[in-house]
Tab-separated table of N, CA and C in Angstrom:
chain	number	residue	atom	x	y	z
A	1	MET	N	0.827	-1.178	0.000
A	1	MET	CA	0.000	0.000	0.000
A	1	MET	C	0.881	1.254	0.000
A	2	VAL	N	0.777	2.049	-1.024
A	2	VAL	CA	1.602	3.244	-1.146
A	2	VAL	C	0.770	4.452	-0.747
A	3	LYS	N	1.246	5.209	0.243
A	3	LYS	CA	0.499	6.382	0.687
A	3	LYS	C	1.351	7.647	0.687
A	4	GLY	N	2.483	7.594	0.061
A	4	GLY	CA	3.400	8.728	0.105
A	4	GLY	C	3.228	9.681	-1.057
A	5	THR	N	4.299	10.374	-1.383
A	5	THR	CA	4.289	11.387	-2.432
A	5	THR	C	4.018	10.790	-3.806
A	6	ALA	N	4.433	9.575	-4.023
A	6	ALA	CA	4.244	8.963	-5.337
A	6	ALA	C	2.767	8.859	-5.704
A	7	SER	N	1.926	8.533	-4.743
A	7	SER	CA	0.500	8.406	-5.040
A	7	SER	C	-0.216	9.752	-4.994
A	8	LYS	N	0.174	10.631	-4.084
A	8	LYS	CA	-0.488	11.930	-3.937
A	8	LYS	C	0.029	12.958	-4.934
A	9	GLY	N	1.181	12.740	-5.493
A	9	GLY	CA	1.766	13.707	-6.408
A	9	GLY	C	1.055	13.804	-7.740
A	10	LYS	N	0.227	12.810	-8.075
A	10	LYS	CA	-0.465	12.811	-9.362
A	10	LYS	C	-1.865	13.407	-9.275
A	11	HIS	N	-2.246	13.940	-8.121
A	11	HIS	CA	-3.585	14.494	-7.930
A	11	HIS	C	-3.589	16.001	-8.154
A	12	GLN	N	-2.997	16.474	-9.234
A	12	GLN	CA	-2.928	17.909	-9.473
A	12	GLN	C	-3.663	18.331	-10.738
A	13	LYS	N	-4.305	17.403	-11.416
A	13	LYS	CA	-5.015	17.747	-12.639
A	13	LYS	C	-6.365	18.370	-12.303
A	14	ILE	N	-6.801	19.288	-13.136
A	14	ILE	CA	-8.089	19.945	-12.925
A	14	ILE	C	-9.187	19.023	-13.444
A	15	THR	N	-10.143	18.698	-12.589
A	15	THR	CA	-11.255	17.844	-13.009
A	15	THR	C	-12.505	18.662	-13.273
A	16	HIS	N	-12.748	19.689	-12.461
A	16	HIS	CA	-13.971	20.478	-12.596
A	16	HIS	C	-13.667	21.916	-12.997
A	17	ILE	N	-14.529	22.454	-13.879
A	17	ILE	CA	-14.471	23.866	-14.258
A	17	ILE	C	-15.869	24.452	-14.080
A	18	ARG	N	-16.013	25.749	-14.333
A	18	ARG	CA	-17.306	26.406	-14.172
A	18	ARG	C	-18.268	25.971	-15.282
A	19	CYS	N	-19.500	25.686	-14.886
A	19	CYS	CA	-20.518	25.210	-15.831
A	19	CYS	C	-21.103	26.379	-16.616
A	20	ARG	N	-21.372	26.152	-17.906
A	20	ARG	CA	-21.940	27.205	-18.757
A	20	ARG	C	-23.395	27.478	-18.419
A	21	ARG	N	-24.119	26.460	-17.946
A	21	ARG	CA	-25.554	26.622	-17.712
A	21	ARG	C	-25.875	27.135	-16.313
A	22	CYS	N	-25.307	26.501	-15.283
A	22	CYS	CA	-25.675	26.908	-13.919
A	22	CYS	C	-24.654	27.842	-13.280
A	23	GLY	N	-23.437	27.907	-13.823
A	23	GLY	CA	-22.427	28.812	-13.298
A	23	GLY	C	-21.658	28.285	-12.110
A	24	ARG	N	-21.959	27.061	-11.676
A	24	ARG	CA	-21.254	26.485	-10.536
A	24	ARG	C	-19.980	25.780	-10.995
A	25	HIS	N	-19.052	25.614	-10.081
A	25	HIS	CA	-17.754	25.012	-10.399
A	25	HIS	C	-17.884	23.499	-10.313
A	26	SER	N	-18.725	22.899	-11.162
A	26	SER	CA	-19.006	21.468	-11.042
A	26	SER	C	-19.107	20.754	-12.388
A	27	TYR	N	-18.592	21.362	-13.450
A	27	TYR	CA	-18.594	20.712	-14.759
A	27	TYR	C	-17.351	19.841	-14.866
A	28	HIS	N	-17.535	18.527	-14.985
A	28	HIS	CA	-16.426	17.579	-15.057
A	28	HIS	C	-15.886	17.566	-16.482
A	29	ILE	N	-14.601	17.843	-16.648
A	29	ILE	CA	-14.017	17.986	-17.984
A	29	ILE	C	-13.990	16.658	-18.723
A	30	ARG	N	-13.519	15.609	-18.064
A	30	ARG	CA	-13.371	14.322	-18.749
A	30	ARG	C	-14.700	13.615	-18.980
A	31	LYS	N	-15.645	13.788	-18.061
A	31	LYS	CA	-16.973	13.179	-18.240
A	31	LYS	C	-17.874	14.040	-19.120
A	32	SER	N	-17.523	15.296	-19.304
A	32	SER	CA	-18.292	16.275	-20.084
A	32	SER	C	-19.719	16.413	-19.582
A	33	LYS	N	-19.873	16.520	-18.271
A	33	LYS	CA	-21.193	16.780	-17.706
A	33	LYS	C	-21.060	17.495	-16.371
A	34	CYS	N	-22.094	18.248	-16.041
A	34	CYS	CA	-22.124	19.005	-14.802
A	34	CYS	C	-22.805	18.169	-13.723
A	35	SER	N	-22.181	18.093	-12.558
A	35	SER	CA	-22.764	17.304	-11.481
A	35	SER	C	-23.878	18.056	-10.762
A	36	ALA	N	-23.943	19.370	-10.913
A	36	ALA	CA	-24.966	20.157	-10.231
A	36	ALA	C	-26.264	20.241	-11.027
A	37	CYS	N	-26.162	20.542	-12.329
A	37	CYS	CA	-27.393	20.754	-13.106
A	37	CYS	C	-27.621	19.705	-14.186
A	38	GLY	N	-26.625	18.875	-14.479
A	38	GLY	CA	-26.797	17.823	-15.479
A	38	GLY	C	-26.503	18.260	-16.898
A	39	PHE	N	-25.886	19.423	-17.082
A	39	PHE	CA	-25.572	19.919	-18.422
A	39	PHE	C	-24.580	18.976	-19.099
A	40	GLY	N	-24.808	18.658	-20.354
A	40	GLY	CA	-23.960	17.729	-21.083
A	40	GLY	C	-24.541	16.335	-21.111
A	41	LYS	N	-25.351	16.010	-20.117
A	41	LYS	CA	-25.984	14.698	-20.048
A	41	LYS	C	-27.434	14.781	-20.521
A	42	SER	N	-28.165	15.807	-20.061
A	42	SER	CA	-29.575	15.921	-20.415
A	42	SER	C	-29.940	17.368	-20.702
A	43	ARG	N	-31.027	17.535	-21.443
A	43	ARG	CA	-31.522	18.875	-21.746
A	43	ARG	C	-32.258	19.479	-20.557
A	44	LYS	N	-32.847	18.609	-19.726
A	44	LYS	CA	-33.588	19.086	-18.565
A	44	LYS	C	-32.629	19.437	-17.432
A	45	MET	N	-33.019	20.419	-16.657
A	45	MET	CA	-32.229	20.834	-15.505
A	45	MET	C	-32.343	19.770	-14.417
A	46	LYS	N	-31.201	19.345	-13.888
A	46	LYS	CA	-31.185	18.349	-12.817
A	46	LYS	C	-31.706	19.015	-11.545
A	47	ASN	N	-32.747	18.459	-10.956
A	47	ASN	CA	-33.367	19.063	-9.779
A	47	ASN	C	-33.544	18.003	-8.703
A	48	GLU	N	-32.792	18.127	-7.644
A	48	GLU	CA	-32.903	17.193	-6.530
A	48	GLU	C	-33.128	17.996	-5.263
A	49	ASN	N	-34.217	17.710	-4.587
A	49	ASN	CA	-34.608	18.520	-3.432
A	49	ASN	C	-33.652	18.395	-2.252
A	50	TRP	N	-32.954	17.286	-2.133
A	50	TRP	CA	-32.043	17.121	-1.002
A	50	TRP	C	-30.759	17.927	-1.188
A	51	LYS	N	-30.495	18.387	-2.419
A	51	LYS	CA	-29.255	19.104	-2.695
A	51	LYS	C	-29.264	20.542	-2.185
A	52	TRP	N	-30.383	21.243	-2.347
A	52	TRP	CA	-30.440	22.664	-2.020
A	52	TRP	C	-31.345	22.909	-0.835
A	53	LYS	N	-30.924	23.839	0.022
A	53	LYS	CA	-31.760	24.234	1.150
A	53	LYS	C	-32.872	25.140	0.647
A	54	THR	N	-34.019	25.098	1.327
A	54	THR	CA	-35.083	26.030	0.996
A	54	THR	C	-34.684	27.403	1.516
A	55	VAL	N	-35.077	28.431	0.802
A	55	VAL	CA	-34.701	29.783	1.189
A	55	VAL	C	-35.667	30.248	2.266
A	56	THR	N	-35.175	30.326	3.507
A	56	THR	CA	-35.999	30.768	4.620
A	56	THR	C	-36.018	32.289	4.672
A	57	ARG	N	-36.787	32.822	5.609
A	57	ARG	CA	-36.952	34.265	5.705
A	57	ARG	C	-35.620	34.966	5.984
A	58	SER	N	-34.837	34.409	6.898
A	58	SER	CA	-33.566	35.045	7.255
A	58	SER	C	-32.577	34.994	6.091
A	59	ARG	N	-32.569	33.878	5.344
A	59	ARG	CA	-31.667	33.778	4.199
A	59	ARG	C	-32.100	34.723	3.087
A	60	ARG	N	-33.426	34.926	2.938
A	60	ARG	CA	-33.929	35.857	1.937
A	60	ARG	C	-33.460	37.275	2.258
A	61	LYS	N	-33.488	37.605	3.554
A	61	LYS	CA	-33.057	38.927	3.996
A	61	LYS	C	-31.570	39.125	3.696
A	62	ASP	N	-30.761	38.103	3.975
A	62	ASP	CA	-29.327	38.175	3.700
A	62	ASP	C	-29.057	38.340	2.212
A	63	LEU	N	-29.803	37.617	1.367
A	63	LEU	CA	-29.627	37.732	-0.076
A	63	LEU	C	-29.951	39.140	-0.552
A	64	LYS	N	-31.024	39.716	0.026
A	64	LYS	CA	-31.435	41.056	-0.355
A	64	LYS	C	-30.352	42.075	0.014
A	65	ILE	N	-29.797	41.948	1.219
A	65	ILE	CA	-28.741	42.861	1.668
A	65	ILE	C	-27.504	42.708	0.787
A	66	GLY	N	-27.166	41.467	0.432
A	66	GLY	CA	-26.012	41.213	-0.421
A	66	GLY	C	-26.157	41.853	-1.785
A	67	ARG	N	-27.362	41.780	-2.348
A	67	ARG	CA	-27.610	42.396	-3.654
A	67	ARG	C	-27.481	43.909	-3.568
A	68	GLN	N	-27.976	44.501	-2.469
A	68	GLN	CA	-27.890	45.945	-2.302
A	68	GLN	C	-26.439	46.397	-2.215
A	69	LYS	N	-25.611	45.620	-1.514
A	69	LYS	CA	-24.197	45.970	-1.384
A	69	LYS	C	-23.507	45.950	-2.737
A	70	VAL	N	-23.836	44.967	-3.557
A	70	VAL	CA	-23.233	44.867	-4.885
A	70	VAL	C	-23.693	46.021	-5.756
A	71	LYS	N	-24.980	46.370	-5.642
A	71	LYS	CA	-25.543	47.423	-6.466
A	71	LYS	C	-24.928	48.782	-6.133
A	72	THR	N	-24.703	49.043	-4.827
A	72	THR	CA	-24.202	50.347	-4.411
A	72	THR	C	-22.682	50.427	-4.361
A	73	ALA	N	-22.005	49.339	-4.651
A	73	ALA	CA	-20.539	49.335	-4.599
A	73	ALA	C	-19.971	50.224	-5.701
A	74	ARG	N	-18.936	50.960	-5.353
A	74	ARG	CA	-18.301	51.842	-6.335
A	74	ARG	C	-17.368	51.050	-7.235
A	75	THR	N	-17.325	51.449	-8.472
A	75	THR	CA	-16.381	50.840	-9.411
A	75	THR	C	-15.436	51.923	-9.896
A	76	PHE	N	-14.163	51.691	-9.776
A	76	PHE	CA	-13.160	52.681	-10.189
A	76	PHE	C	-12.525	52.278	-11.483
């Protein structure tokens, strides 16, 4: 059983890049499909309820504040 640098040294290749459809960093290059939305495998959007949390009232408030900060941020 090899557990040293020889086995771990080959784990430097990029497997995932940003997906064109959902924008998440979950598009597998070699498999040519996105693990989050299913792009490359199917035309339909992959939707699994256990994957995403429901947006509660407090999270909605945080999202709203975050959008306001981005909107009012100065660009130089």
